[in-house]
Amino acid sequence: PEIELRHRTETLNLRGFAAWRTWIYWDFNELNRTNQDYILDGNYRFTERWSVRAGGRFLRDSTQDSQLLDTGIVGILQDRDRLTAELGTAYDISERSSFDLGYQFQDTNWEFPTSLDTQFHDVQLAYNRKLKNQLDTLSLIPRFTWGTADTYDAYDFTLSGQWERPISETLFWSFLLGVRNTQINYNENDPLNRGNTSDWGGVADISLEKRGELTTGRIAFNNQLRTNQNAEIFNVARFLVNVDHRFTPRFGAGFRGGLWYAKQLQSTDAFSDDRWFFNVSPSLFYLLTEDFILRLLYSYDQQYFIDRDNDPRVSRQRIWLRLDLNFPDTWNQLKSLSF
């Protein structure tokens, strides 16, 4: 189940979220687990122009869950604890211009001692400018990230430009492109004895979102750096689709899918871990009431190891039934509950 609480006033917006997702297996009971996700965040507006925000999240899941969706990398099944904290502020310079400054800290710990824990810090500044047509918003975003693991210290600087525009009342477009430079300084604990490296690359985050009465969905592509359970840094390119369509006022179908390509940033002739991963998940849903939704889902995943000669493919299939209970906004505190 999951539950979300919200509180809103003219100056204060608070949100609390908690989710517990349990897997119970008929055989292999040692695989049984309960994932946990807790979020507390909010923002406060001091004046009409100036606001601050803060938030925290604790996530306990596994390599087969959100870590897989982040990276497209299938690893040894183990628990992952991730603590994230952020602090930021925004200031409206004028009706059309604004600044946004944010800091985020992320600490990731793995269940097995053979895996490598990581800590990352991220500082991002954005200057946003809305054009005279009041539709297009352009942003310039410098970003600096630094982090550490047992085998290296890493530093990444990114400069991006973003363009956002509502194409219509129900269609929204966002386009971000940028360039990055990544410095990795390996130490004596690196098992591959790699030297320091500097890598140039691109970043992208492109999406098209539809919010209609019968059809809702999002198509996205992004290209970013991610780490796996051994703290190896990968350049991960992802193409994602998530669409729901109602054929009648109560009955509809959905589709979720994605394609990932993960390329190890610093491989060697003796060891390369590049891989492809894809997921397809069609579903059928029925609105029991306006706010209660019953959904039947099927999912197929497959990963392909590019440089592995023996058994290069790993796959899984799943079928499950889900009930979503969404409470109306008139319930000022309780927002949603899912099973």
Tab-separated table of C-alpha atoms in Angstrom:
chain	number	residue	atom	x	y	z
A	1	PRO	CA	0.000	0.000	0.000
A	2	GLU	CA	0.939	3.656	-0.316
A	3	ILE	CA	-0.460	6.829	1.188
A	4	GLU	CA	0.031	10.520	0.407
A	5	LEU	CA	-0.852	13.513	2.599
A	6	ARG	CA	-0.931	17.153	1.473
A	7	HIS	CA	-1.415	20.480	3.209
A	8	ARG	CA	-1.725	23.755	1.264
A	9	THR	CA	-2.111	27.399	2.244
A	10	GLU	CA	-1.366	30.613	0.348
A	11	THR	CA	2.271	30.547	1.479
A	12	LEU	CA	2.976	26.944	2.585
A	13	ASN	CA	2.811	23.646	0.710
A	14	LEU	CA	3.666	20.396	2.524
A	15	ARG	CA	3.594	16.808	1.296
A	16	GLY	CA	4.153	13.497	3.040
A	17	PHE	CA	4.323	10.177	1.214
A	18	ALA	CA	4.867	6.598	2.403
A	19	ALA	CA	4.780	3.342	0.457
A	20	TRP	CA	5.304	-0.301	1.339
A	21	ARG	CA	5.502	-2.788	-1.534
A	22	THR	CA	5.727	-6.466	-0.600
A	23	TRP	CA	6.821	-9.414	-2.752
A	24	ILE	CA	5.940	-12.930	-1.489
A	25	TYR	CA	7.112	-15.968	-3.487
A	26	TRP	CA	5.493	-19.393	-3.472
A	27	ASP	CA	8.962	-20.928	-3.743
A	28	PHE	CA	12.336	-19.350	-2.893
A	29	ASN	CA	11.047	-17.690	0.258
A	30	GLU	CA	14.457	-16.113	0.779
A	31	LEU	CA	13.508	-13.684	-1.998
A	32	ASN	CA	10.531	-12.315	-0.047
A	33	ARG	CA	10.945	-8.615	0.738
A	34	THR	CA	9.147	-5.361	1.512
A	35	ASN	CA	10.348	-2.200	-0.197
A	36	GLN	CA	9.881	1.068	1.687
A	37	ASP	CA	9.669	4.631	0.376
A	38	TYR	CA	9.238	7.724	2.587
A	39	ILE	CA	9.142	11.332	1.320
A	40	LEU	CA	8.675	14.602	3.163
A	41	ASP	CA	8.995	17.872	1.255
A	42	GLY	CA	7.568	21.344	1.083
A	43	ASN	CA	8.045	24.943	0.051
A	44	TYR	CA	7.346	28.280	1.697
A	45	ARG	CA	6.840	31.637	-0.028
A	46	PHE	CA	8.261	34.527	2.004
A	47	THR	CA	7.182	37.191	-0.488
A	48	GLU	CA	5.511	37.303	-3.875
A	49	ARG	CA	8.934	36.871	-5.471
A	50	TRP	CA	10.989	34.752	-3.071
A	51	SER	CA	10.390	31.153	-1.973
A	52	VAL	CA	12.412	28.348	-0.389
A	53	ARG	CA	12.012	24.592	-0.509
A	54	ALA	CA	13.373	21.573	1.342
A	55	GLY	CA	12.839	17.854	1.193
A	56	GLY	CA	14.078	14.445	2.188
A	57	ARG	CA	13.567	10.889	1.023
A	58	PHE	CA	14.497	7.447	2.312
A	59	LEU	CA	14.152	4.581	-0.149
A	60	ARG	CA	14.782	0.905	0.552
A	61	ASP	CA	14.392	-1.271	-2.503
A	62	SER	CA	16.531	-3.650	-4.558
A	63	THR	CA	18.622	-3.887	-7.701
A	64	GLN	CA	15.535	-5.271	-9.485
A	65	ASP	CA	13.370	-2.212	-8.752
A	66	SER	CA	14.066	1.524	-9.128
A	67	GLN	CA	17.816	0.886	-9.495
A	68	LEU	CA	16.963	-1.131	-12.599
A	69	LEU	CA	14.694	1.617	-13.971
A	70	ASP	CA	17.396	4.241	-13.299
A	71	THR	CA	20.234	2.409	-15.003
A	72	GLY	CA	18.853	-0.486	-17.048
A	73	ILE	CA	21.444	-2.676	-15.304
A	74	VAL	CA	20.474	-6.055	-13.838
A	75	GLY	CA	22.728	-6.937	-10.919
A	76	ILE	CA	22.840	-9.438	-8.074
A	77	LEU	CA	19.589	-9.213	-6.114
A	78	GLN	CA	20.235	-7.226	-2.946
A	79	ASP	CA	18.705	-4.410	-0.936
A	80	ARG	CA	19.607	-0.789	-1.578
A	81	ASP	CA	19.184	2.018	0.965
A	82	ARG	CA	19.221	5.518	-0.527
A	83	LEU	CA	18.934	8.718	1.498
A	84	THR	CA	18.349	11.962	-0.397
A	85	ALA	CA	18.118	15.493	1.022
A	86	GLU	CA	17.699	18.745	-0.858
A	87	LEU	CA	17.461	22.452	-0.204
A	88	GLY	CA	16.692	25.218	-2.661
A	89	THR	CA	15.426	28.713	-3.267
A	90	ALA	CA	13.763	30.551	-6.161
A	91	TYR	CA	13.471	34.265	-6.871
A	92	ASP	CA	11.317	36.005	-9.482
A	93	ILE	CA	13.366	38.871	-10.919
A	94	SER	CA	10.412	40.087	-12.966
A	95	GLU	CA	7.215	38.733	-14.449
A	96	ARG	CA	9.250	36.935	-17.102
A	97	SER	CA	12.604	36.144	-15.445
A	98	SER	CA	13.611	34.053	-12.435
A	99	PHE	CA	16.578	32.380	-10.731
A	100	ASP	CA	16.596	28.975	-9.051
A	101	LEU	CA	19.389	27.601	-6.863
A	102	GLY	CA	19.363	24.073	-5.470
A	103	TYR	CA	21.588	21.653	-3.542
A	104	GLN	CA	21.093	17.883	-3.219
A	105	PHE	CA	22.891	15.223	-1.180
A	106	GLN	CA	22.549	11.508	-1.952
A	107	ASP	CA	23.932	8.600	0.077
A	108	THR	CA	23.566	5.037	-1.275
A	109	ASN	CA	24.325	1.912	0.772
A	110	TRP	CA	24.166	-1.698	-0.391
A	111	GLU	CA	23.267	-4.847	1.528
A	112	PHE	CA	26.362	-6.864	0.558
A	113	PRO	CA	29.837	-5.712	1.657
A	114	THR	CA	31.228	-6.674	-1.762
A	115	SER	CA	29.254	-3.791	-3.304
A	116	LEU	CA	30.518	-0.219	-3.051
A	117	ASP	CA	28.587	2.555	-1.321
A	118	THR	CA	28.564	6.069	-2.812
A	119	GLN	CA	27.968	9.649	-1.716
A	120	PHE	CA	27.189	12.459	-4.138
A	121	HIS	CA	26.633	16.218	-3.823
A	122	ASP	CA	24.945	18.297	-6.502
A	123	VAL	CA	24.628	22.079	-6.926
A	124	GLN	CA	22.510	23.512	-9.736
A	125	LEU	CA	21.731	27.082	-10.792
A	126	ALA	CA	19.077	27.954	-13.355
A	127	TYR	CA	18.188	31.233	-15.030
A	128	ASN	CA	14.714	31.085	-16.585
A	129	ARG	CA	13.318	33.572	-19.113
A	130	LYS	CA	9.781	33.529	-20.506
A	131	LEU	CA	9.486	35.029	-23.989
A	132	LYS	CA	7.058	37.786	-24.943
A	133	ASN	CA	4.551	35.287	-26.324
A	134	GLN	CA	4.135	33.964	-22.732
A	135	LEU	CA	4.406	30.405	-24.090
A	136	ASP	CA	8.107	29.651	-24.533
A	137	THR	CA	10.445	29.459	-21.536
A	138	LEU	CA	14.220	29.294	-22.053
A	139	SER	CA	16.642	28.273	-19.297
A	140	LEU	CA	20.414	28.242	-18.868
A	141	ILE	CA	21.513	25.638	-16.307
A	142	PRO	CA	25.086	25.211	-15.015
A	143	ARG	CA	25.499	22.230	-12.668
A	144	PHE	CA	28.363	20.834	-10.610
A	145	THR	CA	28.363	17.332	-9.065
A	146	TRP	CA	31.046	15.697	-6.947
A	147	GLY	CA	31.071	12.310	-5.256
A	148	THR	CA	33.135	9.576	-3.722
A	149	ALA	CA	33.353	5.793	-3.466
A	150	ASP	CA	35.978	3.438	-2.047
A	151	THR	CA	37.787	3.346	-5.404
A	152	TYR	CA	37.607	6.944	-6.684
A	153	ASP	CA	36.655	10.594	-6.350
A	154	ALA	CA	34.553	11.970	-9.225
A	155	TYR	CA	33.738	15.492	-10.426
A	156	ASP	CA	31.254	16.440	-13.129
A	157	PHE	CA	30.442	19.852	-14.617
A	158	THR	CA	27.442	20.264	-16.915
A	159	LEU	CA	26.151	23.245	-18.882
A	160	SER	CA	22.665	22.824	-20.359
A	161	GLY	CA	20.033	24.818	-22.178
A	162	GLN	CA	16.330	24.072	-21.876
A	163	TRP	CA	13.264	25.045	-23.902
A	164	GLU	CA	9.731	24.454	-22.578
A	165	ARG	CA	6.492	25.176	-24.436
A	166	PRO	CA	2.815	24.170	-24.213
A	167	ILE	CA	1.951	23.142	-27.772
A	168	SER	CA	-1.768	23.123	-26.965
A	169	GLU	CA	-4.023	22.984	-23.924
A	170	THR	CA	-3.330	19.259	-23.563
A	171	LEU	CA	0.151	18.855	-25.087
A	172	PHE	CA	3.395	19.984	-23.401
A	173	TRP	CA	6.975	19.938	-24.776
A	174	SER	CA	10.287	20.091	-22.901
A	175	PHE	CA	13.727	19.985	-24.554
A	176	LEU	CA	17.065	20.029	-22.695
A	177	LEU	CA	20.504	19.546	-24.253
A	178	GLY	CA	23.924	20.118	-22.762
A	179	VAL	CA	27.564	19.174	-22.555
A	180	ARG	CA	29.461	17.680	-19.616
A	181	ASN	CA	33.027	17.080	-18.520
A	182	THR	CA	33.644	14.289	-16.012
A	183	GLN	CA	36.865	13.764	-14.064
A	184	ILE	CA	37.442	10.439	-12.248
A	185	ASN	CA	40.445	10.092	-9.945
A	186	TYR	CA	40.990	6.426	-9.100
A	187	ASN	CA	42.919	5.335	-6.009
A	188	GLU	CA	44.842	2.240	-4.942
A	189	ASN	CA	41.601	0.378	-4.077
A	190	ASP	CA	40.529	0.161	-7.722
A	191	PRO	CA	40.696	-3.569	-8.666
A	192	LEU	CA	41.346	-2.703	-12.341
A	193	ASN	CA	44.277	-0.381	-11.516
A	194	ARG	CA	42.928	2.383	-13.740
A	195	GLY	CA	44.509	5.785	-13.972
A	196	ASN	CA	42.770	9.125	-13.734
A	197	THR	CA	40.497	9.950	-16.637
A	198	SER	CA	38.682	12.936	-18.113
A	199	ASP	CA	35.627	12.293	-20.278
A	200	TRP	CA	33.521	14.649	-22.400
A	201	GLY	CA	29.939	13.813	-23.277
A	202	GLY	CA	26.425	15.077	-23.788
A	203	VAL	CA	23.337	15.259	-21.595
A	204	ALA	CA	19.736	15.288	-22.757
A	205	ASP	CA	16.236	15.297	-21.298
A	206	ILE	CA	13.511	15.524	-23.939
A	207	SER	CA	9.837	14.833	-23.307
A	208	LEU	CA	6.406	15.205	-24.879
A	209	GLU	CA	3.468	14.985	-22.461
A	210	LYS	CA	-0.245	14.601	-23.223
A	211	ARG	CA	-2.960	15.428	-20.668
A	212	GLY	CA	-6.335	14.777	-22.302
A	213	GLU	CA	-9.700	13.582	-21.087
A	214	LEU	CA	-9.356	10.197	-22.812
A	215	THR	CA	-5.603	9.941	-23.405
A	216	THR	CA	-2.764	10.726	-21.009
A	217	GLY	CA	0.833	9.850	-21.594
A	218	ARG	CA	4.465	10.783	-21.821
A	219	ILE	CA	7.259	9.976	-24.271
A	220	ALA	CA	10.774	10.823	-23.109
A	221	PHE	CA	14.442	10.422	-23.926
A	222	ASN	CA	17.271	11.232	-21.545
A	223	ASN	CA	21.006	10.700	-21.398
A	224	GLN	CA	22.740	10.966	-18.006
A	225	LEU	CA	25.473	9.470	-15.833
A	226	ARG	CA	24.455	6.752	-13.340
A	227	THR	CA	26.253	4.340	-10.996
A	228	ASN	CA	25.687	0.615	-10.498
A	229	GLN	CA	26.078	-1.479	-7.325
A	230	ASN	CA	29.867	-1.586	-7.774
A	231	ALA	CA	30.003	2.229	-7.999
A	232	GLU	CA	30.991	1.991	-11.670
A	233	ILE	CA	29.902	5.099	-13.584
A	234	PHE	CA	27.830	4.531	-16.718
A	235	ASN	CA	26.482	6.807	-19.400
A	236	VAL	CA	22.838	5.680	-19.567
A	237	ALA	CA	20.598	6.580	-22.508
A	238	ARG	CA	16.885	5.850	-21.933
A	239	PHE	CA	13.831	6.016	-24.192
A	240	LEU	CA	10.569	5.717	-22.214
A	241	VAL	CA	6.868	5.510	-23.119
A	242	ASN	CA	3.919	5.635	-20.708
A	243	VAL	CA	0.403	5.967	-22.201
A	244	ASP	CA	-3.161	5.361	-20.944
A	245	HIS	CA	-6.267	5.576	-23.143
A	246	ARG	CA	-9.919	5.143	-22.202
A	247	PHE	CA	-12.127	3.444	-24.802
A	248	THR	CA	-15.259	3.997	-22.721
A	249	PRO	CA	-15.874	6.160	-19.647
A	250	ARG	CA	-14.788	3.208	-17.448
A	251	PHE	CA	-12.632	0.813	-19.519
A	252	GLY	CA	-9.197	1.479	-21.002
A	253	ALA	CA	-5.738	0.170	-21.824
A	254	GLY	CA	-2.237	1.300	-21.073
A	255	PHE	CA	1.295	0.704	-22.261
A	256	ARG	CA	4.605	1.265	-20.542
A	257	GLY	CA	7.911	0.473	-22.137
A	258	GLY	CA	11.505	1.515	-22.369
A	259	LEU	CA	14.869	0.922	-23.993
A	260	TRP	CA	18.126	1.497	-22.091
A	261	TYR	CA	21.735	1.529	-23.290
A	262	ALA	CA	24.346	1.612	-20.520
A	263	LYS	CA	27.974	2.241	-21.504
A	264	GLN	CA	30.689	2.019	-18.877
A	265	LEU	CA	32.541	5.307	-18.679
A	266	GLN	CA	35.988	3.836	-18.024
A	267	SER	CA	36.303	0.240	-19.208
A	268	THR	CA	39.463	-1.754	-19.978
A	269	ASP	CA	40.430	-4.308	-22.620
A	270	ALA	CA	40.026	-7.046	-20.006
A	271	PHE	CA	36.706	-5.833	-18.581
A	272	SER	CA	33.752	-4.104	-20.235
A	273	ASP	CA	30.219	-4.089	-18.843
A	274	ASP	CA	28.210	-2.367	-21.597
A	275	ARG	CA	24.645	-3.629	-21.980
A	276	TRP	CA	21.168	-3.133	-23.462
A	277	PHE	CA	17.917	-3.494	-21.554
A	278	PHE	CA	14.294	-3.218	-22.642
A	279	ASN	CA	10.911	-3.477	-20.946
A	280	VAL	CA	7.344	-3.733	-22.299
A	281	SER	CA	4.298	-3.645	-20.015
A	282	PRO	CA	0.762	-3.531	-21.481
A	283	SER	CA	-2.190	-3.240	-19.111
A	284	LEU	CA	-5.981	-3.126	-18.917
A	285	PHE	CA	-7.816	-0.979	-16.393
A	286	TYR	CA	-11.387	-0.487	-15.207
A	287	LEU	CA	-12.736	2.470	-13.226
A	288	LEU	CA	-14.806	0.951	-10.426
A	289	THR	CA	-15.715	4.544	-9.487
A	290	GLU	CA	-14.358	7.909	-10.577
A	291	ASP	CA	-11.492	7.547	-8.062
A	292	PHE	CA	-11.041	3.732	-7.689
A	293	ILE	CA	-9.137	1.996	-10.499
A	294	LEU	CA	-8.517	-1.751	-10.956
A	295	ARG	CA	-5.592	-2.559	-13.284
A	296	LEU	CA	-4.265	-5.857	-14.710
A	297	LEU	CA	-0.624	-5.674	-15.870
A	298	TYR	CA	1.852	-7.868	-17.755
A	299	SER	CA	5.561	-7.088	-17.954
A	300	TYR	CA	8.462	-8.537	-19.933
A	301	ASP	CA	12.082	-7.475	-19.304
A	302	GLN	CA	15.266	-8.510	-21.100
A	303	GLN	CA	18.892	-7.496	-20.691
A	304	TYR	CA	21.630	-8.164	-23.246
A	305	PHE	CA	25.324	-8.124	-22.268
A	306	ILE	CA	27.207	-6.805	-25.288
A	307	ASP	CA	30.630	-8.320	-24.494
A	308	ARG	CA	29.521	-11.627	-22.950
A	309	ASP	CA	29.869	-14.758	-25.103
A	310	ASN	CA	28.007	-17.193	-22.842
A	311	ASP	CA	24.378	-16.545	-21.810
A	312	PRO	CA	24.346	-12.881	-22.866
A	313	ARG	CA	20.584	-12.528	-22.226
A	314	VAL	CA	18.659	-12.333	-18.946
A	315	SER	CA	14.865	-12.014	-18.937
A	316	ARG	CA	11.811	-12.143	-16.664
A	317	GLN	CA	8.016	-12.035	-16.983
A	318	ARG	CA	5.431	-10.835	-14.460
A	319	ILE	CA	1.640	-10.598	-14.153
A	320	TRP	CA	-0.071	-8.705	-11.339
A	321	LEU	CA	-3.300	-7.024	-10.276
A	322	ARG	CA	-3.338	-3.513	-8.751
A	323	LEU	CA	-6.031	-1.411	-7.061
A	324	ASP	CA	-5.587	2.396	-6.925
A	325	LEU	CA	-7.725	4.442	-4.551
A	326	ASN	CA	-7.536	8.183	-5.301
A	327	PHE	CA	-9.315	10.470	-2.874
A	328	PRO	CA	-10.735	13.815	-4.041
A	329	ASP	CA	-9.104	17.129	-3.175
A	330	THR	CA	-11.933	17.897	-0.776
A	331	TRP	CA	-10.232	15.399	1.531
A	332	ASN	CA	-7.630	17.960	2.498
A	333	GLN	CA	-5.262	15.499	4.160
A	334	LEU	CA	-5.574	12.010	2.614
A	335	LYS	CA	-4.836	12.102	-1.128
A	336	SER	CA	-4.278	8.565	-2.414
A	337	LEU	CA	-3.944	4.936	-1.401
A	338	SER	CA	-2.810	2.020	-3.601
A	339	PHE	CA	-2.470	-1.747	-3.214
